[in-house]
XYZ file of C-alpha atoms in Angstrom:
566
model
C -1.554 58.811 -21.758
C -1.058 57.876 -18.037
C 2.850 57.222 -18.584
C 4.146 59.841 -20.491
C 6.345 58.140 -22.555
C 8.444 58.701 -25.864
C 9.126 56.376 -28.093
C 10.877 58.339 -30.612
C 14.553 56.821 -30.335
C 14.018 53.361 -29.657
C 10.684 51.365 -31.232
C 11.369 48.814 -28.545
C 12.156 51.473 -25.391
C 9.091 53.784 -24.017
C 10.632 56.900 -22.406
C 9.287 58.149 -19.105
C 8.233 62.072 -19.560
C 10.542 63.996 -16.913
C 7.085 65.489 -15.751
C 5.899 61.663 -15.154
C 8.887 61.039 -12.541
C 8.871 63.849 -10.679
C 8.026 62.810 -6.818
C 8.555 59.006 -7.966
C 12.010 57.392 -6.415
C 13.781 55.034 -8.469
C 13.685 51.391 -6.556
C 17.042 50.594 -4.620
C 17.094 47.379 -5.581
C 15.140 45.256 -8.190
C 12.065 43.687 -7.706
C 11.614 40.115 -6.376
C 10.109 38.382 -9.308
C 8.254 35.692 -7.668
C 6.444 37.401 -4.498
C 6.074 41.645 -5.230
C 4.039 44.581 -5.207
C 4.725 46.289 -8.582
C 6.491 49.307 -8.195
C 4.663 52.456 -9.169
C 6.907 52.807 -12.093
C 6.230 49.204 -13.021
C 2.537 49.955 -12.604
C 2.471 52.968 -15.117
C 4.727 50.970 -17.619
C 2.077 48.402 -17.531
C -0.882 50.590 -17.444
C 1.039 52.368 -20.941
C 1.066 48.811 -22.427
C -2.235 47.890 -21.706
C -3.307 51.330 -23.296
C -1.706 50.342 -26.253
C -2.963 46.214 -26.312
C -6.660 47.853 -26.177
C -6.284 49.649 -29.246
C -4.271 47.269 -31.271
C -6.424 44.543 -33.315
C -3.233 43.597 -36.198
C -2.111 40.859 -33.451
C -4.951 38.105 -34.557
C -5.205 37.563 -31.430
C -8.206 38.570 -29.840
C -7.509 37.081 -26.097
C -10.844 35.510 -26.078
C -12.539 38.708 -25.101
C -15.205 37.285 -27.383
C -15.923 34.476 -24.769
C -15.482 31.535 -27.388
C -11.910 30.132 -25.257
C -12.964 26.536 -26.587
C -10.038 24.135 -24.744
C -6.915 26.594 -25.112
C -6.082 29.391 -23.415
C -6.681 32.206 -25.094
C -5.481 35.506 -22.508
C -1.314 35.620 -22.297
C 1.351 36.871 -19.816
C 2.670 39.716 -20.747
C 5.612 41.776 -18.825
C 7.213 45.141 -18.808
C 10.298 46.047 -17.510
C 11.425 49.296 -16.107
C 15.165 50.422 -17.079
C 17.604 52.899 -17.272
C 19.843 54.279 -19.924
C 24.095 55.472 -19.055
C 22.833 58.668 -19.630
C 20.503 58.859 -16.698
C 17.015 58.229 -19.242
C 14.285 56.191 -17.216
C 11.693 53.877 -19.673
C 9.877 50.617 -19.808
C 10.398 47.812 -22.510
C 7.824 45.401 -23.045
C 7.244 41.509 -23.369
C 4.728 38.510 -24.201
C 5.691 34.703 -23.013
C 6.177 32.281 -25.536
C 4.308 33.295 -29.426
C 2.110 36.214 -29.986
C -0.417 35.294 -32.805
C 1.877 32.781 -33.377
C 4.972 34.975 -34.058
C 7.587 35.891 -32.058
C 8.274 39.480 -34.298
C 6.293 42.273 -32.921
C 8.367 45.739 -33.332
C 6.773 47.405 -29.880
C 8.358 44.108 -28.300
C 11.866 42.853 -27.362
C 12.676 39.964 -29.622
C 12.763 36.802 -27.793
C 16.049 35.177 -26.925
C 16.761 32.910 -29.910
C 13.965 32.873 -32.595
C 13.342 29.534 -33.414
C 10.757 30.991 -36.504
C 13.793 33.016 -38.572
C 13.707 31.850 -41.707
C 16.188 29.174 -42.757
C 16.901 28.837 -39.292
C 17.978 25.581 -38.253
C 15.004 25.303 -36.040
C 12.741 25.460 -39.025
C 14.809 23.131 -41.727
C 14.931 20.384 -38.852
C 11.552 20.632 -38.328
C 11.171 19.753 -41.660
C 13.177 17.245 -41.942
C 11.419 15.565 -38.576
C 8.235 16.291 -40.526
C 9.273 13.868 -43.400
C 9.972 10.996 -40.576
C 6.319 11.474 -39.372
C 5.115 11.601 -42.681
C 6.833 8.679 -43.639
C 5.947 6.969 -40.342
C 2.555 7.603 -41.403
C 2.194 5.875 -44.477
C 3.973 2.998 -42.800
C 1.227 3.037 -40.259
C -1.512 2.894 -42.923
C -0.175 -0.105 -44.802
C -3.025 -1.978 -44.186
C -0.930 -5.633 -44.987
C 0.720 -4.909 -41.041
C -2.761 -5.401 -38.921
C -3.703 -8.156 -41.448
C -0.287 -10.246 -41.287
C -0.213 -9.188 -37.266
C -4.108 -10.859 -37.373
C -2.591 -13.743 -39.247
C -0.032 -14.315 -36.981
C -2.365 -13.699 -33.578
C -4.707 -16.488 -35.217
C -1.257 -18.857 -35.772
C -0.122 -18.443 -32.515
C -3.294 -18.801 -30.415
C -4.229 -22.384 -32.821
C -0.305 -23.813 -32.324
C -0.799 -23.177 -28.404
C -3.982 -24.735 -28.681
C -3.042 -27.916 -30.159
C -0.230 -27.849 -28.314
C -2.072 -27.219 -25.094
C -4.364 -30.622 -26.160
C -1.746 -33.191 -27.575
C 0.260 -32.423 -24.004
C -2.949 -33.533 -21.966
C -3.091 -36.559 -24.477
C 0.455 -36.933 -23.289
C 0.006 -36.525 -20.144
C -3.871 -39.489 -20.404
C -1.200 -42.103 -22.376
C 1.504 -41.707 -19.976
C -1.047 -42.527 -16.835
C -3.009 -45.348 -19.187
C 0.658 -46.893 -20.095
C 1.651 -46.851 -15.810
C -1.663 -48.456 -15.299
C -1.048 -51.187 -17.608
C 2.203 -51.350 -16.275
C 1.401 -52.368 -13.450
C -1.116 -54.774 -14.413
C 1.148 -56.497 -16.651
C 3.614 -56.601 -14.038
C 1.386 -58.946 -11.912
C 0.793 -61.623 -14.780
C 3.842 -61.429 -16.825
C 7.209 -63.165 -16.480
C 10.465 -60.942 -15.641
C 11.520 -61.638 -19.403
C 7.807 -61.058 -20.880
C 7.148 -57.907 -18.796
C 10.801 -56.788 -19.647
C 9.593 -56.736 -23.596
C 6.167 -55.738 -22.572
C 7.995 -52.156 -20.419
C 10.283 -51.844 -23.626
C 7.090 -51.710 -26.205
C 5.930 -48.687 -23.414
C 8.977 -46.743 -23.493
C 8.741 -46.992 -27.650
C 5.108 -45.318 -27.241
C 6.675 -42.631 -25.022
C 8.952 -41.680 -27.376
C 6.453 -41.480 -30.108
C 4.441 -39.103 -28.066
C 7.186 -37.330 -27.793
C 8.602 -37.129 -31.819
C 4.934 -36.687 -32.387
C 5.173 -33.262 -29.978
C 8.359 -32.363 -31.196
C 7.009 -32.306 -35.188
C 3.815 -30.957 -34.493
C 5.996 -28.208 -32.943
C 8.402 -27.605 -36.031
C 5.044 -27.351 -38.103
C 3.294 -24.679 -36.343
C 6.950 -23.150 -35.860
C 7.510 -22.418 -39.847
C 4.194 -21.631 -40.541
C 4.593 -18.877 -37.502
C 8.155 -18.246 -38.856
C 6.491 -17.650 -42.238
C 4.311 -14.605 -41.469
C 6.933 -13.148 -39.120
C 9.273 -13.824 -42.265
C 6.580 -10.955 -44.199
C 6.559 -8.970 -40.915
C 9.261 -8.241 -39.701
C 10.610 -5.739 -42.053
C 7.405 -3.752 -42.128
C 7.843 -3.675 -38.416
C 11.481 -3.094 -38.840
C 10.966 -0.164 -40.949
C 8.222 1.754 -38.679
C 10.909 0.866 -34.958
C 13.317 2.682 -37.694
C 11.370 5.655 -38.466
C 10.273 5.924 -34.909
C 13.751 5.593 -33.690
C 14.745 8.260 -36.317
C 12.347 10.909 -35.207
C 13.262 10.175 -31.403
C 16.915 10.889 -32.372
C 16.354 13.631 -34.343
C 13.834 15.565 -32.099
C 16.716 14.838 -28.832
C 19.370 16.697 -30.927
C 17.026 19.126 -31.666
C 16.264 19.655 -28.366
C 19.612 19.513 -27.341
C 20.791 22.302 -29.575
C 17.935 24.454 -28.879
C 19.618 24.149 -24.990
C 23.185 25.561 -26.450
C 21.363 28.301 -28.596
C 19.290 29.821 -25.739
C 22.470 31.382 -23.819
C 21.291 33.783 -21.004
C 23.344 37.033 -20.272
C 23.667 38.720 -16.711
C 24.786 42.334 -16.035
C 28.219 40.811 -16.021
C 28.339 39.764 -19.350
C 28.768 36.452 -18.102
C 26.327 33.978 -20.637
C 24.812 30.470 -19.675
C 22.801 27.809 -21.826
C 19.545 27.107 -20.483
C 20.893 23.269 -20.983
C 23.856 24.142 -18.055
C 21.225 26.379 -15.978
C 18.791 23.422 -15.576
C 21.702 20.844 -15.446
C 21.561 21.003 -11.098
C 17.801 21.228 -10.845
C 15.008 18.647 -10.035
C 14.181 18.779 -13.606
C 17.791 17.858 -14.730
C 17.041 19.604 -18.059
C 14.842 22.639 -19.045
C 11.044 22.008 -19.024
C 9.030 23.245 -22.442
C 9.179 26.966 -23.042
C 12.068 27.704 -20.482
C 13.103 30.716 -21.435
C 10.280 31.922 -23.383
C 8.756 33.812 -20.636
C 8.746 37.869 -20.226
C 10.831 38.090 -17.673
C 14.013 36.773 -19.157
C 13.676 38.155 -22.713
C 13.232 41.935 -20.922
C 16.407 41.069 -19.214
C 18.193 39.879 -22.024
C 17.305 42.672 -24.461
C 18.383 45.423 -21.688
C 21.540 43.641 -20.665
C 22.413 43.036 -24.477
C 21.515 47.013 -25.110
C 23.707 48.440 -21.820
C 20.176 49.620 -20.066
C 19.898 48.781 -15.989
C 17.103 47.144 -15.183
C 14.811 48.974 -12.140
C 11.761 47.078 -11.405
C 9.838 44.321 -13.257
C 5.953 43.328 -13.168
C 4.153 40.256 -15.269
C 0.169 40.556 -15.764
C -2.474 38.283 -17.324
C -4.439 40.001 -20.452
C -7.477 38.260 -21.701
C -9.610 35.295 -20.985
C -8.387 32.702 -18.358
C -7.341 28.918 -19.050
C -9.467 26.374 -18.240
C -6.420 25.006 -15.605
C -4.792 27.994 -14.129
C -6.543 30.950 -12.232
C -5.772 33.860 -14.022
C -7.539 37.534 -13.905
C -7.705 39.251 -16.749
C -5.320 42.997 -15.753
C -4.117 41.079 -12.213
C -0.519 41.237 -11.517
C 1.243 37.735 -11.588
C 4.581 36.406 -10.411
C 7.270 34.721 -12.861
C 6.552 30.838 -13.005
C 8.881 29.504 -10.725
C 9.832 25.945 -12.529
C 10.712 27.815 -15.777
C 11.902 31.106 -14.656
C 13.408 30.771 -11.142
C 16.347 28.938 -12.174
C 16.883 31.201 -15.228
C 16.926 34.510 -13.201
C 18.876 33.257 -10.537
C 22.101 33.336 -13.109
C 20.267 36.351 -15.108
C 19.853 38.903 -11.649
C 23.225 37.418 -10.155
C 25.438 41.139 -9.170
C 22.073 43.218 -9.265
C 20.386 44.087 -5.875
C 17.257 42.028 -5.041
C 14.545 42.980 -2.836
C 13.965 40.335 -0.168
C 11.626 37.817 -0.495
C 8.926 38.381 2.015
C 7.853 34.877 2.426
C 11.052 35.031 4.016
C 10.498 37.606 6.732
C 8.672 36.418 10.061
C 5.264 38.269 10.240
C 3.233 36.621 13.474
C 5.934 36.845 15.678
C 3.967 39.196 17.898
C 0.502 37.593 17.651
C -0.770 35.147 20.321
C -1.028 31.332 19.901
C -4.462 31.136 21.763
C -4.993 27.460 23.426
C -8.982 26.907 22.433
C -8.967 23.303 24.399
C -6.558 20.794 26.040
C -6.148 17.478 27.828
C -3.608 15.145 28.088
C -4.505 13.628 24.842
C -4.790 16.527 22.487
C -5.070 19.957 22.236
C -6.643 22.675 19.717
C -5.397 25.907 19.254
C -6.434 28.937 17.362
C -3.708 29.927 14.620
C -3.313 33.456 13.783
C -3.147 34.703 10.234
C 0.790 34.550 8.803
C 2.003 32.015 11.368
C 2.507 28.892 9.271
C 1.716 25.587 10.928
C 4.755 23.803 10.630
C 8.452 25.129 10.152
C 9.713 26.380 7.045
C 12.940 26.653 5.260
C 13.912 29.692 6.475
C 11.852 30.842 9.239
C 11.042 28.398 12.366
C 8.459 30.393 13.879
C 5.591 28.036 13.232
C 2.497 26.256 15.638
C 4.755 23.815 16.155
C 7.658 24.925 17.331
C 5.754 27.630 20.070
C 4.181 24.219 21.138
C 7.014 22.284 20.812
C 8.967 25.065 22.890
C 6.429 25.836 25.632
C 5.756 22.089 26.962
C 8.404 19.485 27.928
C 6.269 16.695 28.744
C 5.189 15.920 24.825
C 6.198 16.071 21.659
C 3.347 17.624 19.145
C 1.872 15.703 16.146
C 0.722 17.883 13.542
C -2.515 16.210 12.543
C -3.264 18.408 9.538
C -2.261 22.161 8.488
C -3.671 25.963 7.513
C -2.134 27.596 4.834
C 0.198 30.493 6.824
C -2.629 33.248 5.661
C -5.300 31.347 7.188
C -6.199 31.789 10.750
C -8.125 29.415 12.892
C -8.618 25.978 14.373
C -5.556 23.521 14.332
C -6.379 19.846 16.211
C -2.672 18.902 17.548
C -2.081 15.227 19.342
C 0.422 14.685 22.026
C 0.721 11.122 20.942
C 1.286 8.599 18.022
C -1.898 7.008 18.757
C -4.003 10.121 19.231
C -2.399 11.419 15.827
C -3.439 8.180 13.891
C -6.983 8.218 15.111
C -7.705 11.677 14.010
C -5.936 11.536 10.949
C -7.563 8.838 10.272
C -11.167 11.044 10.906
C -9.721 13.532 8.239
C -9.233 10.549 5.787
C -12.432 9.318 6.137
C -14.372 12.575 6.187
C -15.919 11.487 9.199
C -15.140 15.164 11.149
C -16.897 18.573 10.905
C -14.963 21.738 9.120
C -16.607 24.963 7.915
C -14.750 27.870 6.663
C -15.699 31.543 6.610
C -14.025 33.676 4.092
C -14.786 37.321 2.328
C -14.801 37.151 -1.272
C -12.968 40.293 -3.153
C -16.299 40.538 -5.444
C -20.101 39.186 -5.730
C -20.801 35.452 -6.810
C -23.834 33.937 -9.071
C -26.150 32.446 -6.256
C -26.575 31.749 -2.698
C -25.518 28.327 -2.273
C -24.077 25.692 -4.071
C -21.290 22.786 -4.869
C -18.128 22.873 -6.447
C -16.433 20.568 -7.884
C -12.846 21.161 -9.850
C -9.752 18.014 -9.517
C -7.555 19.635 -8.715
C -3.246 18.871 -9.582
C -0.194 20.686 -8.489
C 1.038 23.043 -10.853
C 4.820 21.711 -11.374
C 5.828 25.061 -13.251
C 4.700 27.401 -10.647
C 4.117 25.494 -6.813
C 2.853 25.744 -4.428
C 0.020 26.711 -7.024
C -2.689 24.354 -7.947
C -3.907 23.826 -11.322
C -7.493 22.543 -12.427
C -6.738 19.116 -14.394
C -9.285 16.626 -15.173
C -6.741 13.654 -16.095
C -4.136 13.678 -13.320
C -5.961 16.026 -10.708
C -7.439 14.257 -7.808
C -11.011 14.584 -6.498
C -11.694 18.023 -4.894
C -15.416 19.503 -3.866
C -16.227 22.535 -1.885
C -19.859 23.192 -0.436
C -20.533 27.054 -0.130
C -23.004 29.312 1.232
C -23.150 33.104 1.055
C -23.951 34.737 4.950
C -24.101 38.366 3.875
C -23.743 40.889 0.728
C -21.671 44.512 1.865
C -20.538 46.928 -0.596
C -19.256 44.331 -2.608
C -17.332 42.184 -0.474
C -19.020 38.941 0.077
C -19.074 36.733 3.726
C -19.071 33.141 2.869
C -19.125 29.716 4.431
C -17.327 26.883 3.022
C -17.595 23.194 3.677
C -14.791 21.584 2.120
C -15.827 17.685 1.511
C -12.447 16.848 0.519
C -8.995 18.309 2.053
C -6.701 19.167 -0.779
C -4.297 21.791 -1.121
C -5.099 25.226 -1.466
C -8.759 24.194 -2.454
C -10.938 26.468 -1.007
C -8.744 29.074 -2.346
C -8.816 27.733 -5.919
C -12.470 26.573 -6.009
C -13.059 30.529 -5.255
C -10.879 31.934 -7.430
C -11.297 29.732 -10.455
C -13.241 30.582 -13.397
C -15.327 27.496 -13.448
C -16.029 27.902 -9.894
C -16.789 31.139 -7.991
C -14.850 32.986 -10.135
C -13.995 35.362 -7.094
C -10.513 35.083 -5.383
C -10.564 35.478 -1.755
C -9.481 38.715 -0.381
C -6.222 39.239 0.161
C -5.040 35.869 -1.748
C -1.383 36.406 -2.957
C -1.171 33.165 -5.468
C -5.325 33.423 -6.937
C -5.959 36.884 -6.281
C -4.224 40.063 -5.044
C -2.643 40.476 -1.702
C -3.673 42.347 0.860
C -2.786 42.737 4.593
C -3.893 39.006 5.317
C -5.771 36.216 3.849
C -9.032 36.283 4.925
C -10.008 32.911 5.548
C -10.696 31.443 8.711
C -11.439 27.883 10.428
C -14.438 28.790 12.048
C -15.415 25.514 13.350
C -14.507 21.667 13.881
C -15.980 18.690 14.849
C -14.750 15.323 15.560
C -14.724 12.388 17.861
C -12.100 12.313 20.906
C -10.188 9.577 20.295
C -10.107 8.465 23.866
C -13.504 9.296 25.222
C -15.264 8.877 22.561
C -17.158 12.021 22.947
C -18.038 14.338 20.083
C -15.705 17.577 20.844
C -17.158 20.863 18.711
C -15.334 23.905 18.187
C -16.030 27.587 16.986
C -13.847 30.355 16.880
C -15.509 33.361 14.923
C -13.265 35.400 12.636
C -11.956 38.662 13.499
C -12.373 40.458 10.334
């Protein structure tokens, strides 16, 4: 067994072998859940729990290595986590996110942090009770004397505006027939004849008028009538509804207190509190679920330190996310981040490396100016714009170097992408390109090297693609709230494996080239050296290569290529 390990003392803990550590230091400081290289510890610990999730089939859950994933995902997250014991012992424990075959009791893994499926647990007997309101709700629904009085009183209401609607035009013909005679009587009659005469007028205008006013009584009780048999059938299903709602929030809301996170402190928080100063304002669905935090709370809770931490994907992918069945995976940032913020708070972190400048050395090379524009050729790991933490960026070297403008960004390259960047030195310049990019009107290929072979030479791709709000800046494939994304593609050359590719990308969305490649329903073959679809290398390699587009001023079609120098 590649890790060595003992189980003997602990069903839940997997001891290291002494002869398994030797030449292996323990990490200084923990790992840095959302952006790492697993530790080699972390490696082995996952390599001895994938050992044992090949030769286990009493889950009834068979990952769909059969190929039949259907609309669910079938593959899940699982995590191990390296620790030590106060007597000096080094081993792993291991976790799944959320339900494994649809139970959360599994002795080789830590328990999860409050186990909604204990019987008789609150959890469970609410459920229940929430299950009786939709039941109920149900057979309210199905009464079928609702959509037949609701028919009723549709047909009653659109009749009474009707006739409404035509006795107020006859209102409105005998008020102009009554002005016309008016005035003709005016002409021929005596003041004392035309006085009677205007009288006899006014007595017709109020008879249209008590005519309008019973003929809206009448159509008012019949209306009043059916609402009379409706409105407690309605009454009763807003009830129900309203029940459920109610019942389901305090649910909720308890299941917030109950999952209380511990740090190596002691110190315990409620997910609700955690979440409280976020975006989200309260936890999103399965916070707390994931590996990550039950490892932690099972070794804080059992006086183990943790060491190092790694999350991989086993099984088949999801038809939404890009996941590789063995492949190394960060937490989720919208669930987890917040979570392990409190939960690592006193432990030693490593730093994140987005963090760390990389391309401070490499050379912003000027491809083509004028006084209009210019376009420059961005090294790999030098992000376009400024980030949060590190300024280095295209456009501050620009912005520092020249004094005489101010540079537009037009549009951007992911930090690991190298190539051409188009950069205006004025508002109208900036609008008239951009405007190019909206339209589609310009010229972009791509040249990338694919981290295995594809099906094909050449082809289309086309995935909508939505940001992932659990886990940005990743995308997600979602065909009811993702927007329009297509990729042309073309392979330039087979080698050992590694694939050279072009890509047109017909649409500009983000991280779409790497997605379309990665995804199962596309290439299904991450680009090489992608940290969020793939695994990292020393770079991202994909390039600009080349860019079209008309000069805004001139009018002159300007065409750029910058071959890639991997």
């Amino acid at each position: 067994m590649a890790t060595g390990v003992d189980s003997s003392t602990d069903s839940r803990i997997n001891w290291f072998a002494d002869d398994v550590l030797n030449g292996i230091s323990l990490p200084e400081k923990f790992t840095f859940p959302f952006y790492y290289e697993p530790h080699p510890l972390a490696r082995m610990a996952a390599e001895g729990l994938q050992q044992y999730l090949d030769t286990q089939s009493d889950f009834e859950h068979e990952f769909g290595f059969n190929g039949e994933t259907g609309n669910m995902p079938i593959g899940k997250m699982f995590g191990v986590l390296v620790v030590q014991s106060p007597d000096g012992r080094v081993g792993y424990l291991s976790a799944f996110s959320g339900k494994l075959a649809n139970s959360n009791d599994h002795p080789r893994f830590v328990p999860p942090v409050f186990d909604m499926l204990t019987r008789d647990s609150f959890f469970l007997v609410e459920q229940e009770n929430i299950s009786a309101v939709n039941e109920a709700l149900e057979r309210e629904l199905a009464n079928e004397e609702i959509p037949r009085l609701q028919q009723r009183l549709a047909a009653l209401v659109a009749q009474a505006t009707e006739e409404k609607d035509a006795f107020r035009q006859q209102m409105r013909a005998n008020r102009d027939q009554r002005r016309l005679r008016r005035e003709e009587q005016k002409a021929v009659l005596s003041p004392e004849d035309y006085t009677a005469f205007d009288a006899e007028m006014i007595r017709l205008s109020h008879y249209d008028q008590y005519v309008q006013k019973q003929m809206a009584e009448a159509w008012d009780a019949k209306i009043a009538e059916v609402q009379a048999l409706l409105q407690p059938l309605e009454a009763r299903i807003e009830a129900l509804r309203t029940e459920r709602r109610e019942r389901s929030g305090a649910l909720q809301q308890r299941l917030f207190n109950e999952y209380s996170f511990l740090n190596i402190a002691g110190e315990s928080r409620s997910v609700g509190s955690i979440f409280a100063d976020t975006a989200f304002g309260r936890p999103p669905a399965g916070a707390g679920e994931c590996a990550t935090p039950k490892l932690l709370q099972y070794a804080f809770l059992h006086g183990l330190r943790p060491l190092a931490m790694a999350e991989f994907w086993w099984g088949a992918a999801p038809r939404s996310e890009v996941r590789q069945h063995g492949h190394f995976y960060p937490a989720c940032a919208g669930k987890c981040k917040p979570i392990l913020a409190h939960m690592l708070h006193g432990i030693p972190v490593d730093e994140n490396p987005m963090l760390e400048p990389t391309c401070e050395e490499a050379r912003l090379r000027i491809v083509y100016e004028d006084e209009h524009l210019l376009v420059v050729n961005k090294p790999a790991g030098l992000r376009s714009v400024p980030g949060v933490a590190i300024e280095d960026s295209v456009y501050s070297r620009l912005r520092d170097t020249n004094t005489d403008f101010e540079p537009l960004m037009i549009h951007r390259l992911d930090m690991g992408t190298s190539g051409l960047l188009v950069v205006a030195k004025s508002a109208k310049v900036h609008k008239h390109i951009q405007q190019q990019f909206l339209r589609r009107s310009l010229g972009k290929r791509y040249t990338a090297l694919l981290s295995k072979d594809v099906s094909g030479d050449e082809g289309e791709i086309d995935l909508p693609l939505a940001a992932d709000p659990y886990n940005r800046p990743a995308q997600m494939v979602c065909y009811d709230t993702g927007k329009p994304s297509v990729t042309r593609w073309k392979v330039v050359s087979r080698d050992g494996g590694v694939v050279r590719i072009h890509f047109w990308p017909l649409t500009g969305r983000t991280h779409q080239l790497r997605m379309h490649a990665a995804h199962a329903l596309g290439l299904n073959a991450p680009i090489l050296g992608d940290d969020i679809y793939g695994t990292a290398a020393e770079r991202l390699y994909l390039h600009a290569a080349a860019l079209s587009f008309t000069h805004p001023v001139t009018r002159q079609v300007l065409s750029f290529e910058v071959v890639e120098d991997f």
